[in-house]
Backbone as CSV, one residue per row, in Angstrom:
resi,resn,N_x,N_y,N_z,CA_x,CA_y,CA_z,C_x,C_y,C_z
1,UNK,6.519,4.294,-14.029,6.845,3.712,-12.732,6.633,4.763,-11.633
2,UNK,5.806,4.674,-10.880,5.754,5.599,-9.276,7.131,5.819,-8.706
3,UNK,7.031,7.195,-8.307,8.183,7.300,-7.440,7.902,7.422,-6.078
4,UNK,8.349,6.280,-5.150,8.469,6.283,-3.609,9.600,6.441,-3.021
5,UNK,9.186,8.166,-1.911,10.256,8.070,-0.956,10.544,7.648,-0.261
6,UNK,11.578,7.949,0.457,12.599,6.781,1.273,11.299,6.579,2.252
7,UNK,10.330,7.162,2.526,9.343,7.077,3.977,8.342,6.344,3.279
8,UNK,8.151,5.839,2.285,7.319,5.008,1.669,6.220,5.497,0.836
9,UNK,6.190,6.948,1.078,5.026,7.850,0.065,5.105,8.029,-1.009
10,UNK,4.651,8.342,-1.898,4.687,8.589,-3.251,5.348,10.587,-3.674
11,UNK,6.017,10.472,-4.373,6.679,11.521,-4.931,5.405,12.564,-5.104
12,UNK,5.431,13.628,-5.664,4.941,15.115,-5.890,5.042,14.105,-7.261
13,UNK,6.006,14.340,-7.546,6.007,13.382,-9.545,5.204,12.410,-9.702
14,UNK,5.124,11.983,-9.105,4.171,10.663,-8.652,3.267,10.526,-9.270
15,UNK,2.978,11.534,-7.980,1.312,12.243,-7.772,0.389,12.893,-9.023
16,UNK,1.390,14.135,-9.518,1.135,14.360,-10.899,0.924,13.625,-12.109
17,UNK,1.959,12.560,-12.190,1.879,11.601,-12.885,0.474,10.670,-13.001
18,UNK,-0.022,10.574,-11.763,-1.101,9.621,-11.268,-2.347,10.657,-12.096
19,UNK,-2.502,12.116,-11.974,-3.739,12.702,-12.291,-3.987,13.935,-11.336
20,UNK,-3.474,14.060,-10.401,-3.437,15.128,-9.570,-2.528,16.678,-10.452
21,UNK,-3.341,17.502,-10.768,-3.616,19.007,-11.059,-2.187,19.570,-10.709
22,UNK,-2.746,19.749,-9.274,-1.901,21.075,-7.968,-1.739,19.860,-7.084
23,UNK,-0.208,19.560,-6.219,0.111,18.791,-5.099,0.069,19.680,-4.631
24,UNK,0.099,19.806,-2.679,0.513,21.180,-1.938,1.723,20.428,-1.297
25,UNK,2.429,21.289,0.025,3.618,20.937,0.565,2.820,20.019,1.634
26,UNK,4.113,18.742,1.885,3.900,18.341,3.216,3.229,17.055,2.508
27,UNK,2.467,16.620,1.714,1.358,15.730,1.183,1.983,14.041,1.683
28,UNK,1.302,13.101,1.848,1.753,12.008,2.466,0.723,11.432,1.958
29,UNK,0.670,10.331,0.460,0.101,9.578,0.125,1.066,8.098,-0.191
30,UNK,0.242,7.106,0.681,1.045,5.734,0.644,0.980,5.180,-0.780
31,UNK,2.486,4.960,-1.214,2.184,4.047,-2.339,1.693,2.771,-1.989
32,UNK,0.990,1.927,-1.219,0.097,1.052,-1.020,-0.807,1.482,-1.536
33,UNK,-1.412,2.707,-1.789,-2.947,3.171,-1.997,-3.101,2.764,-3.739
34,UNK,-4.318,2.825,-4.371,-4.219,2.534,-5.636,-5.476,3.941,-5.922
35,UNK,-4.565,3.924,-7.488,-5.477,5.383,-7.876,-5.975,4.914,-9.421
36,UNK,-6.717,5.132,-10.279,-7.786,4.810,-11.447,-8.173,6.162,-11.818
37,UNK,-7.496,6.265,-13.040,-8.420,7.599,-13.897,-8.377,8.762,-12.964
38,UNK,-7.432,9.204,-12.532,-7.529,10.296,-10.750,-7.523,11.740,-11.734
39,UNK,-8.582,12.471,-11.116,-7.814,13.912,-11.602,-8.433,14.857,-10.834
40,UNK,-8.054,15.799,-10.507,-8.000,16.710,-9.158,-7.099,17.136,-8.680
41,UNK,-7.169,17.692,-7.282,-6.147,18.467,-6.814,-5.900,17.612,-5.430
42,UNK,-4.709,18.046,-4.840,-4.494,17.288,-3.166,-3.700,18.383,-2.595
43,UNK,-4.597,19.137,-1.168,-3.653,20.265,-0.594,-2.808,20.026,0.466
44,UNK,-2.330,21.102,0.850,-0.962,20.796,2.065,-1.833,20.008,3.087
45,UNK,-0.447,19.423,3.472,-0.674,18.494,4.567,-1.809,17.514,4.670
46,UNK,-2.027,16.872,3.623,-2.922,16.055,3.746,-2.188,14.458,3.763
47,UNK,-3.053,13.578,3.754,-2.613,12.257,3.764,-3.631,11.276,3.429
48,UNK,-3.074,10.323,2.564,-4.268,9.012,2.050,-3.179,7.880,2.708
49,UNK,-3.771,7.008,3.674,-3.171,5.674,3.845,-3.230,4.577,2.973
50,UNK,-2.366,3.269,3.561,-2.106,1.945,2.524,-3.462,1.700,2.624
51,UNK,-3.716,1.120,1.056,-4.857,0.237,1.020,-6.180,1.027,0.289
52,UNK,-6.322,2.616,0.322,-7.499,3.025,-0.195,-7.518,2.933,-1.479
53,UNK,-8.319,3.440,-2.174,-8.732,3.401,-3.431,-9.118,4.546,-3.888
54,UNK,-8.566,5.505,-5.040,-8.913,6.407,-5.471,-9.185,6.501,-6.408
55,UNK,-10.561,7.052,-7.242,-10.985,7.024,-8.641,-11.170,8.151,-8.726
56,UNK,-11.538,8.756,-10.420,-12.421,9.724,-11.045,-11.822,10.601,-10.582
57,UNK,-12.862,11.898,-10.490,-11.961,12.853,-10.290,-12.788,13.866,-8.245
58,UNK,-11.438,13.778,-7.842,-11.765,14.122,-6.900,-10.794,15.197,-6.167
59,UNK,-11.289,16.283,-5.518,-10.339,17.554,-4.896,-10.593,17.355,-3.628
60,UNK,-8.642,17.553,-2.887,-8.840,17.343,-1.315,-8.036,18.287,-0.881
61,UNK,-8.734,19.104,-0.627,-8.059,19.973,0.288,-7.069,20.027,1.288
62,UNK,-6.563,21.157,2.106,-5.567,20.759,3.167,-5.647,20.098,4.592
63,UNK,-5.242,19.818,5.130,-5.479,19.037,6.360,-6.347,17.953,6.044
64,UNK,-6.421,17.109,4.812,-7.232,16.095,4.889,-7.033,15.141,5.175
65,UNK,-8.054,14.057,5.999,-6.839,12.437,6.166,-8.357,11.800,5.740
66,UNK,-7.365,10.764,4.849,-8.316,9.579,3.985,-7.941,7.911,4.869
67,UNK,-8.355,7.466,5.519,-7.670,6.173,6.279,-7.690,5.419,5.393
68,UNK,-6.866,4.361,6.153,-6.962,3.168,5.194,-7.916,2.431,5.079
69,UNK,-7.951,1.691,3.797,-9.102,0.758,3.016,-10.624,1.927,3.035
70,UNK,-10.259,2.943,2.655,-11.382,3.888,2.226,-11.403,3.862,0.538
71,UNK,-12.237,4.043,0.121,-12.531,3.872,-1.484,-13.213,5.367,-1.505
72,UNK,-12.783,6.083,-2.478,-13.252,7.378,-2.783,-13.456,6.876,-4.379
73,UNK,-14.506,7.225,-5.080,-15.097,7.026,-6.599,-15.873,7.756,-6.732
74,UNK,-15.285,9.167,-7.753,-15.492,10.392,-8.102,-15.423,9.863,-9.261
75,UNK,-15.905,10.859,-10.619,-16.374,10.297,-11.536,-16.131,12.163,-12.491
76,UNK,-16.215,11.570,-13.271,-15.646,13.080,-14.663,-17.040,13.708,-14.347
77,UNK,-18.527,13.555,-13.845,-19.384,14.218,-13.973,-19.911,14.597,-12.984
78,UNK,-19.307,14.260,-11.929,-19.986,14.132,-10.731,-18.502,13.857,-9.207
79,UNK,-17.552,15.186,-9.279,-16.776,15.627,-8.645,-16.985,15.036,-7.080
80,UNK,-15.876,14.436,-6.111,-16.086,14.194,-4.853,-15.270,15.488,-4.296
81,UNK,-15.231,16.003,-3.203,-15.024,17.536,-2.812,-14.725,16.997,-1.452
82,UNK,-13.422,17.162,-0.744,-12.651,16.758,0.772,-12.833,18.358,0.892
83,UNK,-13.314,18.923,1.679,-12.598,20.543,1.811,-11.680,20.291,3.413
84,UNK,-11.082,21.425,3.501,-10.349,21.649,4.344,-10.603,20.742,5.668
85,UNK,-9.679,19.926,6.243,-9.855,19.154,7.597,-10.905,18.370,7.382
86,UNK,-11.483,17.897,6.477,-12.050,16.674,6.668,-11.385,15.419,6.757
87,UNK,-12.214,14.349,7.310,-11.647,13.157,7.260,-12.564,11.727,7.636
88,UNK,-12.107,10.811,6.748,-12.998,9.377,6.180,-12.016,8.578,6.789
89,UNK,-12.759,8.110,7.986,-12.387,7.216,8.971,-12.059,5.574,7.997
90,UNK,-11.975,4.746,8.217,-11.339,3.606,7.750,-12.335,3.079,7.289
91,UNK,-12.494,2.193,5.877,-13.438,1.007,5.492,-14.629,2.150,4.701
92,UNK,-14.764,3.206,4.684,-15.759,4.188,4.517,-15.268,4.441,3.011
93,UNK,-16.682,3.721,2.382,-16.842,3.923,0.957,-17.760,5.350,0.374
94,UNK,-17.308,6.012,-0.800,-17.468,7.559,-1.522,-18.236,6.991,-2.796
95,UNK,-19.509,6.986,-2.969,-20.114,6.795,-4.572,-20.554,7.768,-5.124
96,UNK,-19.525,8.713,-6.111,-20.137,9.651,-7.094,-21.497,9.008,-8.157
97,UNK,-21.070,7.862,-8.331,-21.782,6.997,-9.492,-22.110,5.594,-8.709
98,UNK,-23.796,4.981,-8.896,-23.890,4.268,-8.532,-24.576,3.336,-9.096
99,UNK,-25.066,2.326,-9.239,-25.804,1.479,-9.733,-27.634,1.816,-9.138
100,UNK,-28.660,2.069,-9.788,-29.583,2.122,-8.786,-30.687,1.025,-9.048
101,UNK,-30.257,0.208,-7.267,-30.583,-0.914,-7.058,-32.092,-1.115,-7.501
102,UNK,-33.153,-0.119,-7.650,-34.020,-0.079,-7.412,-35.393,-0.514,-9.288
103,UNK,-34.199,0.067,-10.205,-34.426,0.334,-11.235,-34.057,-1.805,-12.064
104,UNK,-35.278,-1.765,-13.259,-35.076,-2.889,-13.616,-34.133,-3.096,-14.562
105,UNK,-32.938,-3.305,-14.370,-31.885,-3.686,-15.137,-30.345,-3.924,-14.608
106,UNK,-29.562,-3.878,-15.455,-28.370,-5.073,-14.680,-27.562,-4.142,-14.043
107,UNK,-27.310,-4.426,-13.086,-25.738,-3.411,-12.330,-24.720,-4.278,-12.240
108,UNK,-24.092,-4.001,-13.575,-23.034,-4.746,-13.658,-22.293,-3.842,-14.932
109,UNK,-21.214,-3.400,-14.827,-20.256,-2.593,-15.311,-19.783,-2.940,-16.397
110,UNK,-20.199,-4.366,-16.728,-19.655,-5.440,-17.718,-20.392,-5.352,-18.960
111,UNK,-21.849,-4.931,-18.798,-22.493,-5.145,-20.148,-22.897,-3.593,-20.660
112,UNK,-23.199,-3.251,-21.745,-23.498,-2.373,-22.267,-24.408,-1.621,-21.260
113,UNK,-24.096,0.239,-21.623,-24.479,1.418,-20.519,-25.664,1.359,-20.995
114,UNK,-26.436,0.759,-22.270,-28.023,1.126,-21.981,-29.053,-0.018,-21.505
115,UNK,-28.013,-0.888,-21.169,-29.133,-1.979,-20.336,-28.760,-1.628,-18.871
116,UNK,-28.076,-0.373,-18.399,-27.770,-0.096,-17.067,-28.964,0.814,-16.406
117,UNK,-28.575,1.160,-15.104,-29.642,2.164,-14.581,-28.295,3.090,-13.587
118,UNK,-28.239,4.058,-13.451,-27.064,4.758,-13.033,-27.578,5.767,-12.530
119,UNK,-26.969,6.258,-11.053,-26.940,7.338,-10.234,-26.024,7.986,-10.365
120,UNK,-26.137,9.273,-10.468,-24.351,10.273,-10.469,-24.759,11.615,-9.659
121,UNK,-24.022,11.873,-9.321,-24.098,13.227,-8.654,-23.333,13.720,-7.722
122,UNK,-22.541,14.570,-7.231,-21.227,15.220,-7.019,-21.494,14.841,-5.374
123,UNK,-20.467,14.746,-4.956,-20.273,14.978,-2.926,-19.460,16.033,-2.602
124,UNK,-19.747,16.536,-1.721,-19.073,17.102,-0.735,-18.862,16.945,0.693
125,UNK,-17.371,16.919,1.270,-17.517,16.553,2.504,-16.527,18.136,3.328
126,UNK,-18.072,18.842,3.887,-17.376,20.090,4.580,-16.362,20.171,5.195
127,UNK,-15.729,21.118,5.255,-14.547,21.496,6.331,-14.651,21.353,7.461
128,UNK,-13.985,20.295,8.336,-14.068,19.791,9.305,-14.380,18.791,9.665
129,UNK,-15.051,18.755,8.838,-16.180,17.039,9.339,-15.290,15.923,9.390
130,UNK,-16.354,14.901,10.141,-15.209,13.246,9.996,-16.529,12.482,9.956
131,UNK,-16.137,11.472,9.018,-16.713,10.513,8.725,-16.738,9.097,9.198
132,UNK,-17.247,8.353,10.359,-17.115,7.447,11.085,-16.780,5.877,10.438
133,UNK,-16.023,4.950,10.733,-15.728,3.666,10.005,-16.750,3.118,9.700
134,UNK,-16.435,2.359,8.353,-17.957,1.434,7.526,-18.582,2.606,6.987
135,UNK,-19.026,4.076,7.146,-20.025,4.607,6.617,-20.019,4.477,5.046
136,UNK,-20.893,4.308,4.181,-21.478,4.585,2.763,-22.338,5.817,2.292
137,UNK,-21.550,6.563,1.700,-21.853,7.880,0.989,-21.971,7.359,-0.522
138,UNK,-23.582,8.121,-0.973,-24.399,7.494,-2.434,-24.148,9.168,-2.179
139,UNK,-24.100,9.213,-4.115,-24.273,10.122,-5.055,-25.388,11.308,-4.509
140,UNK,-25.026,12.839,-4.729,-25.904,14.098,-4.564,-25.812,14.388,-3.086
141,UNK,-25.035,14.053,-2.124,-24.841,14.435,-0.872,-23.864,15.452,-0.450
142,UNK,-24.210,16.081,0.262,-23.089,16.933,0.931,-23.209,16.911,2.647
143,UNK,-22.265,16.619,3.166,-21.904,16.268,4.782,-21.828,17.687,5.237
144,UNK,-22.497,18.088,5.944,-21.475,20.183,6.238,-20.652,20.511,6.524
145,UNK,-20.241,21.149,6.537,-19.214,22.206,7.851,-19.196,21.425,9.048
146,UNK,-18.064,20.361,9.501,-18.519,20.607,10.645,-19.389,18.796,11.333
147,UNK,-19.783,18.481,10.560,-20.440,17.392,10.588,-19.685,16.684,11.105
148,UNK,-20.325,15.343,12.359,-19.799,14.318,12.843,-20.663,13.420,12.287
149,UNK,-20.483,12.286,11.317,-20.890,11.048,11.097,-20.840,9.837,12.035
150,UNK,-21.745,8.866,12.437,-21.323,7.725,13.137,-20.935,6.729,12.236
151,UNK,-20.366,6.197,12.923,-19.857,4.832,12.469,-20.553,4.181,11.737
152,UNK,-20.778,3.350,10.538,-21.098,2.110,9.852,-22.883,2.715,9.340
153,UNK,-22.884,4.221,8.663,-24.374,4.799,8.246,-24.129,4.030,6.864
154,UNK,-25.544,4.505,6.062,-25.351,4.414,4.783,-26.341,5.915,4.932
155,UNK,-25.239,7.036,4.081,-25.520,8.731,4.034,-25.885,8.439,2.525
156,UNK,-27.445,8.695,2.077,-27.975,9.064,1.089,-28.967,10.060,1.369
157,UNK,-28.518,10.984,2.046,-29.209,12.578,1.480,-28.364,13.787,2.417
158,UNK,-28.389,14.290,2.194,-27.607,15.662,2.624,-27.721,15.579,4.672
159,UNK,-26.804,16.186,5.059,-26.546,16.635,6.830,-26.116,17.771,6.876
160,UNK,-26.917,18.909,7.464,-26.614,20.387,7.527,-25.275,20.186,8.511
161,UNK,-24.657,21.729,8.473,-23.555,21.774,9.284,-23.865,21.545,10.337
162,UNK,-22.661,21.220,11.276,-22.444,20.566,12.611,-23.445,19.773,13.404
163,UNK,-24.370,18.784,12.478,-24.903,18.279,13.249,-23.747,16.524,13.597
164,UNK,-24.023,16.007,14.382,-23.638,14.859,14.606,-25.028,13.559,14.632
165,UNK,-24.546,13.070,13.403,-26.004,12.064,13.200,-25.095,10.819,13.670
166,UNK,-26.096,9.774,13.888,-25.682,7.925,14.497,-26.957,7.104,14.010
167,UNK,-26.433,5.944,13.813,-27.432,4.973,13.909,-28.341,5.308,15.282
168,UNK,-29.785,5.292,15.108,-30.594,5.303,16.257,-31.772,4.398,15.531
169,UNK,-32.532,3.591,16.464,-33.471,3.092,15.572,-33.766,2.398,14.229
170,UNK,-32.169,1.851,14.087,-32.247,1.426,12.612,-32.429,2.791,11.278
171,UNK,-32.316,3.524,11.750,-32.025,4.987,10.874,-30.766,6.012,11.736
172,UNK,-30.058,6.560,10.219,-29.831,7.904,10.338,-30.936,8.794,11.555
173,UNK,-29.933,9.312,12.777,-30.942,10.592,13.110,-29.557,11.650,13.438
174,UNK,-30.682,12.654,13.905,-29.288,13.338,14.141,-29.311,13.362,16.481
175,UNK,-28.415,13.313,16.532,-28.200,13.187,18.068,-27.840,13.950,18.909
176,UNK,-26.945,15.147,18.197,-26.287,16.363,19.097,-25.929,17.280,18.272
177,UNK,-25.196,18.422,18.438,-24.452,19.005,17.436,-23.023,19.700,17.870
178,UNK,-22.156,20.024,16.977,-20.691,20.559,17.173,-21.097,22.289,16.795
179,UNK,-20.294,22.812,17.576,-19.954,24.093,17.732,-19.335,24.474,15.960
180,UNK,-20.313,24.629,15.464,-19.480,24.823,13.744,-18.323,26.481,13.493
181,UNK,-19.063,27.172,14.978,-17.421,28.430,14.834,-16.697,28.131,15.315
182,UNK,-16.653,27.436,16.209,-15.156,26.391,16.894,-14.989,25.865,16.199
183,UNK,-15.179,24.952,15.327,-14.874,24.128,14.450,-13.990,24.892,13.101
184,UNK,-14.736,26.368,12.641,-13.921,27.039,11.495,-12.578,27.855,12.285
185,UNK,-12.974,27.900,13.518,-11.852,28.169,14.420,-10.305,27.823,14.390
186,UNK,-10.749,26.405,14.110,-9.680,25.382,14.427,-9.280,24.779,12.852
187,UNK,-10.277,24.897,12.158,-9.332,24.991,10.756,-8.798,25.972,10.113
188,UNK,-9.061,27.186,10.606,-8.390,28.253,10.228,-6.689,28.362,10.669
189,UNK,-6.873,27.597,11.862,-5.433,27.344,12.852,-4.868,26.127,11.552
190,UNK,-5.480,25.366,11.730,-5.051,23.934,11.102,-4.353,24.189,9.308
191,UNK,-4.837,24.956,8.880,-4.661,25.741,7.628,-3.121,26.423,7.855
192,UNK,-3.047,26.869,8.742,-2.280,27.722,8.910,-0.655,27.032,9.183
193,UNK,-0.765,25.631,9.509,0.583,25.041,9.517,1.152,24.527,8.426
């Protein structure tokens, strides 16, 4: 049985219980959220809201915020990685493992793994970065240091640090960029509470 405190979060016992490694202090995960096969770590001061979804195995560092109805699906082979101050704006789905649409056979979870076709490969989402609502992150990506995502992408290939990409043109481009030593600036501060 989960233990929820009086503020509606889930216990440190909980948490452990659920698959989480190392809790840090301060941690604020809603028991609304649902977790599957979880194993990893969750650092200080972070927070997952009601409604997300957590699988496989995934490490989140401190200062992280996961919004609600975000789906993170990390996978035993293919690790999802929050580092320090990141954060996955609302509705924004994480695929360590994916079905690949492209390949002739069934994507469907239901029938045997060798009539499947499967993508895997680890994420990372740098320190600092935020990830804009609706976006879709596929397998082998890493967001940087720093990175601003727009709203409602589908991210299938890597974004160097601090750029800020958006829908333009019916594609991913990139549009501006963030100050990425201001940015380690301010998580070094942010770390520090």
């Amino acid at each position: 049985m989960r233990q929820v405190e009086d503020d509606g979060h889930l216990s440190e016992e909980a948490l452990r219980r659920l698959g989480f490694s190392e809790v840090g202090s301060n941690v604020q995960v809603s028991s609304k959220a649902s977790f599957y096969g979880v194993s990893g770590r969750i650092g200080n001061n972070s927070r997952i809201d009601d409604f997300s979804i957590i699988k496989g195995r995934v490490d989140i560092g401190a200062c992280v915020h996961i919004a609600a109805y975000v789906h993170v699906g990390g996978h035993r082979d293919a690790v999802v990685t929050l580092e320090d101050c990141s954060a996955l704006s609302c509705h924004v789905s994480v695929f360590a493992a994916s079905a690949d649409y492209r390949a002739s056979a069934i994507s469907n979870p239901t029938v045997p793994v060798e009539l499947q076709a499967n993508l895997l490969g680890p994420i990372t989402f740098g320190a600092g970065c935020v990830v804009g609502a609706g976006c879709v992150v596929l397998p082998n990506v890493v967001v940087g240091e720093g990175t601003s995502v727009g709203a409602n992408l589908i991210v299938h290939r890597s974004i160097a640090a601090g750029k800020v990409v958006a829908l333009k043109n019916g594609r991913m481009e990139i549009v501006g960029e963030r100050d990425v030593e201001t940015i380690r600036r301010f998580v070094a501060i942010a770390r520090g509470t």
